[in-house]
Amino acid sequence: TLNKAVASEYDLEVFVGNVRQEPGSGKSYTASGTTLEFGSNNAPPSGVNLNVIFKNLSQFSNKTWKFRLTGKF
């Protein structure tokens, strides 16, 4: 669950183990509202860092906001 709502996956940049993931249906992930979904074949491996950048927040600031999602995936 994301802590900020988004219109679509294109509002995010997602990195799994420091590798940028490709947004979109049939690709690495989709997102809507506060839901970030990886397809059944795209779930990040257990123990790997998952970093999410909210693009729309960085447009209004000189900062890039990063949030780490924790838990089992």
Short mmCIF file of N, CA and C in Angstrom, two decimals:
data_model
loop_
_atom_site.label_atom_id
_atom_site.label_comp_id
_atom_site.label_asym_id
_atom_site.label_seq_id
_atom_site.Cartn_x
_atom_site.Cartn_y
_atom_site.Cartn_z
N THR A 1 0.84 -1.19 0.00
CA THR A 1 0.00 0.00 0.00
C THR A 1 0.88 1.25 0.00
N LEU A 2 0.61 2.16 -0.92
CA LEU A 2 1.34 3.43 -0.99
C LEU A 2 0.78 4.41 0.04
N ASN A 3 1.60 5.30 0.54
CA ASN A 3 1.10 6.28 1.51
C ASN A 3 0.60 7.55 0.85
N LYS A 4 0.67 7.64 -0.47
CA LYS A 4 0.10 8.75 -1.25
C LYS A 4 -0.65 8.14 -2.43
N ALA A 5 -1.79 8.70 -2.77
CA ALA A 5 -2.56 8.20 -3.91
C ALA A 5 -1.96 8.68 -5.23
N VAL A 6 -2.02 7.84 -6.24
CA VAL A 6 -1.55 8.19 -7.59
C VAL A 6 -2.66 7.91 -8.59
N ALA A 7 -2.61 8.60 -9.73
CA ALA A 7 -3.60 8.36 -10.78
C ALA A 7 -3.28 7.08 -11.56
N SER A 8 -1.99 6.81 -11.76
CA SER A 8 -1.57 5.61 -12.49
C SER A 8 -0.12 5.29 -12.15
N GLU A 9 0.34 4.17 -12.65
CA GLU A 9 1.73 3.73 -12.43
C GLU A 9 2.75 4.71 -13.03
N TYR A 10 2.31 5.54 -13.97
CA TYR A 10 3.23 6.49 -14.60
C TYR A 10 3.54 7.68 -13.69
N ASP A 11 2.87 7.75 -12.54
CA ASP A 11 3.18 8.77 -11.53
C ASP A 11 4.31 8.33 -10.61
N LEU A 12 4.81 7.11 -10.81
CA LEU A 12 5.83 6.53 -9.94
C LEU A 12 7.06 6.10 -10.71
N GLU A 13 8.15 6.00 -9.99
CA GLU A 13 9.32 5.26 -10.46
C GLU A 13 9.57 4.21 -9.39
N VAL A 14 9.66 2.96 -9.80
CA VAL A 14 9.83 1.86 -8.85
C VAL A 14 11.15 1.17 -9.15
N PHE A 15 11.91 0.93 -8.08
CA PHE A 15 13.20 0.25 -8.18
C PHE A 15 13.19 -0.96 -7.28
N VAL A 16 13.56 -2.11 -7.82
CA VAL A 16 13.68 -3.34 -7.04
C VAL A 16 15.15 -3.72 -7.07
N GLY A 17 15.78 -3.72 -5.90
CA GLY A 17 17.21 -4.01 -5.85
C GLY A 17 18.01 -3.03 -6.69
N ASN A 18 17.61 -1.76 -6.69
CA ASN A 18 18.25 -0.67 -7.45
C ASN A 18 18.10 -0.79 -8.97
N VAL A 19 17.20 -1.64 -9.43
CA VAL A 19 16.92 -1.79 -10.87
C VAL A 19 15.55 -1.19 -11.14
N ARG A 20 15.51 -0.19 -12.04
CA ARG A 20 14.24 0.47 -12.36
C ARG A 20 13.30 -0.51 -13.06
N GLN A 21 12.05 -0.51 -12.63
CA GLN A 21 11.04 -1.39 -13.19
C GLN A 21 10.20 -0.65 -14.23
N GLU A 22 9.68 -1.39 -15.19
CA GLU A 22 8.89 -0.79 -16.27
C GLU A 22 7.41 -0.76 -15.90
N PRO A 23 6.80 0.44 -15.91
CA PRO A 23 5.39 0.53 -15.54
C PRO A 23 4.47 0.10 -16.68
N GLY A 24 3.28 -0.34 -16.33
CA GLY A 24 2.27 -0.62 -17.34
C GLY A 24 1.69 -2.02 -17.23
N SER A 25 0.47 -2.15 -17.72
CA SER A 25 -0.19 -3.45 -17.73
C SER A 25 0.61 -4.43 -18.58
N GLY A 26 0.84 -5.60 -18.05
CA GLY A 26 1.63 -6.61 -18.76
C GLY A 26 3.13 -6.41 -18.63
N LYS A 27 3.53 -5.42 -17.83
CA LYS A 27 4.95 -5.15 -17.61
C LYS A 27 5.27 -5.41 -16.14
N SER A 28 6.15 -4.64 -15.54
CA SER A 28 6.58 -4.94 -14.17
C SER A 28 5.54 -4.67 -13.10
N TYR A 29 4.81 -3.54 -13.22
CA TYR A 29 3.86 -3.19 -12.16
C TYR A 29 2.78 -2.25 -12.69
N THR A 30 1.70 -2.17 -11.93
CA THR A 30 0.64 -1.20 -12.16
C THR A 30 0.34 -0.51 -10.82
N ALA A 31 -0.28 0.64 -10.89
CA ALA A 31 -0.64 1.36 -9.67
C ALA A 31 -1.87 2.22 -9.93
N SER A 32 -2.69 2.35 -8.90
CA SER A 32 -3.86 3.21 -8.94
C SER A 32 -4.26 3.49 -7.51
N GLY A 33 -4.58 4.74 -7.22
CA GLY A 33 -4.91 5.09 -5.85
C GLY A 33 -3.71 4.84 -4.95
N THR A 34 -3.90 4.07 -3.90
CA THR A 34 -2.78 3.73 -3.02
C THR A 34 -2.31 2.29 -3.21
N THR A 35 -2.73 1.68 -4.33
CA THR A 35 -2.37 0.28 -4.58
C THR A 35 -1.26 0.18 -5.62
N LEU A 36 -0.19 -0.51 -5.24
CA LEU A 36 0.92 -0.83 -6.14
C LEU A 36 0.89 -2.34 -6.30
N GLU A 37 0.75 -2.80 -7.55
CA GLU A 37 0.63 -4.23 -7.80
C GLU A 37 1.71 -4.72 -8.75
N PHE A 38 2.33 -5.81 -8.36
CA PHE A 38 3.24 -6.54 -9.22
C PHE A 38 2.47 -7.77 -9.67
N GLY A 39 2.57 -8.12 -10.93
CA GLY A 39 1.91 -9.32 -11.40
C GLY A 39 2.44 -10.54 -10.67
N SER A 40 1.74 -11.65 -10.77
CA SER A 40 2.15 -12.86 -10.03
C SER A 40 3.55 -13.32 -10.41
N ASN A 41 3.99 -13.02 -11.61
CA ASN A 41 5.34 -13.42 -12.05
C ASN A 41 6.37 -12.33 -11.84
N ASN A 42 5.95 -11.17 -11.30
CA ASN A 42 6.86 -10.04 -11.14
C ASN A 42 7.11 -9.64 -9.70
N ALA A 43 6.63 -10.41 -8.75
CA ALA A 43 6.79 -10.04 -7.34
C ALA A 43 8.28 -9.96 -6.99
N PRO A 44 8.67 -8.91 -6.26
CA PRO A 44 10.08 -8.79 -5.86
C PRO A 44 10.48 -9.95 -4.96
N PRO A 45 11.71 -10.42 -5.10
CA PRO A 45 12.18 -11.50 -4.22
C PRO A 45 12.21 -11.04 -2.77
N SER A 46 12.02 -11.95 -1.86
CA SER A 46 12.07 -11.65 -0.44
C SER A 46 13.45 -11.11 -0.06
N GLY A 47 13.46 -10.07 0.76
CA GLY A 47 14.71 -9.50 1.25
C GLY A 47 15.34 -8.45 0.35
N VAL A 48 14.76 -8.17 -0.81
CA VAL A 48 15.31 -7.18 -1.74
C VAL A 48 14.67 -5.82 -1.46
N ASN A 49 15.47 -4.76 -1.48
CA ASN A 49 14.95 -3.41 -1.25
C ASN A 49 14.02 -2.99 -2.38
N LEU A 50 12.93 -2.36 -1.99
CA LEU A 50 11.96 -1.82 -2.93
C LEU A 50 11.84 -0.33 -2.65
N ASN A 51 12.19 0.51 -3.63
CA ASN A 51 12.13 1.97 -3.48
C ASN A 51 11.14 2.54 -4.48
N VAL A 52 10.31 3.47 -3.99
CA VAL A 52 9.29 4.09 -4.82
C VAL A 52 9.48 5.60 -4.78
N ILE A 53 9.54 6.22 -5.96
CA ILE A 53 9.63 7.67 -6.06
C ILE A 53 8.31 8.17 -6.63
N PHE A 54 7.72 9.13 -5.94
CA PHE A 54 6.49 9.75 -6.40
C PHE A 54 6.87 10.95 -7.28
N LYS A 55 6.69 10.83 -8.58
CA LYS A 55 7.09 11.89 -9.51
C LYS A 55 6.34 13.19 -9.27
N ASN A 56 5.04 13.11 -9.00
CA ASN A 56 4.25 14.33 -8.85
C ASN A 56 4.67 15.14 -7.63
N LEU A 57 5.23 14.53 -6.61
CA LEU A 57 5.71 15.28 -5.45
C LEU A 57 7.01 16.00 -5.77
N SER A 58 7.86 15.39 -6.58
CA SER A 58 9.15 16.00 -6.88
C SER A 58 9.01 17.20 -7.81
N GLN A 59 7.88 17.37 -8.49
CA GLN A 59 7.67 18.52 -9.36
C GLN A 59 7.50 19.81 -8.57
N PHE A 60 7.11 19.73 -7.33
CA PHE A 60 6.82 20.90 -6.52
C PHE A 60 7.93 21.21 -5.52
N SER A 61 9.04 20.51 -5.64
CA SER A 61 10.10 20.67 -4.67
C SER A 61 11.44 20.33 -5.32
N ASN A 62 12.50 20.80 -4.73
CA ASN A 62 13.83 20.41 -5.20
C ASN A 62 14.22 19.04 -4.68
N LYS A 63 13.39 18.48 -3.82
CA LYS A 63 13.67 17.17 -3.24
C LYS A 63 13.01 16.08 -4.06
N THR A 64 13.62 14.92 -4.09
CA THR A 64 12.98 13.73 -4.63
C THR A 64 12.53 12.91 -3.44
N TRP A 65 11.25 12.64 -3.37
CA TRP A 65 10.70 11.93 -2.22
C TRP A 65 10.79 10.44 -2.47
N LYS A 66 11.41 9.74 -1.55
CA LYS A 66 11.53 8.29 -1.64
C LYS A 66 10.86 7.65 -0.44
N PHE A 67 10.18 6.57 -0.67
CA PHE A 67 9.53 5.84 0.39
C PHE A 67 9.91 4.37 0.24
N ARG A 68 10.31 3.76 1.32
CA ARG A 68 10.64 2.34 1.29
C ARG A 68 9.45 1.56 1.82
N LEU A 69 9.01 0.61 1.03
CA LEU A 69 7.92 -0.26 1.47
C LEU A 69 8.56 -1.45 2.17
N THR A 70 8.05 -1.81 3.30
CA THR A 70 8.62 -2.91 4.04
C THR A 70 7.59 -4.02 4.17
N GLY A 71 8.06 -5.19 4.39
CA GLY A 71 7.18 -6.34 4.57
C GLY A 71 7.57 -7.43 3.60
N LYS A 72 6.82 -8.49 3.62
CA LYS A 72 7.08 -9.63 2.73
C LYS A 72 6.33 -9.42 1.44
N PHE A 73 6.99 -9.72 0.34
CA PHE A 73 6.38 -9.55 -0.97
C PHE A 73 6.32 -10.88 -1.68
#
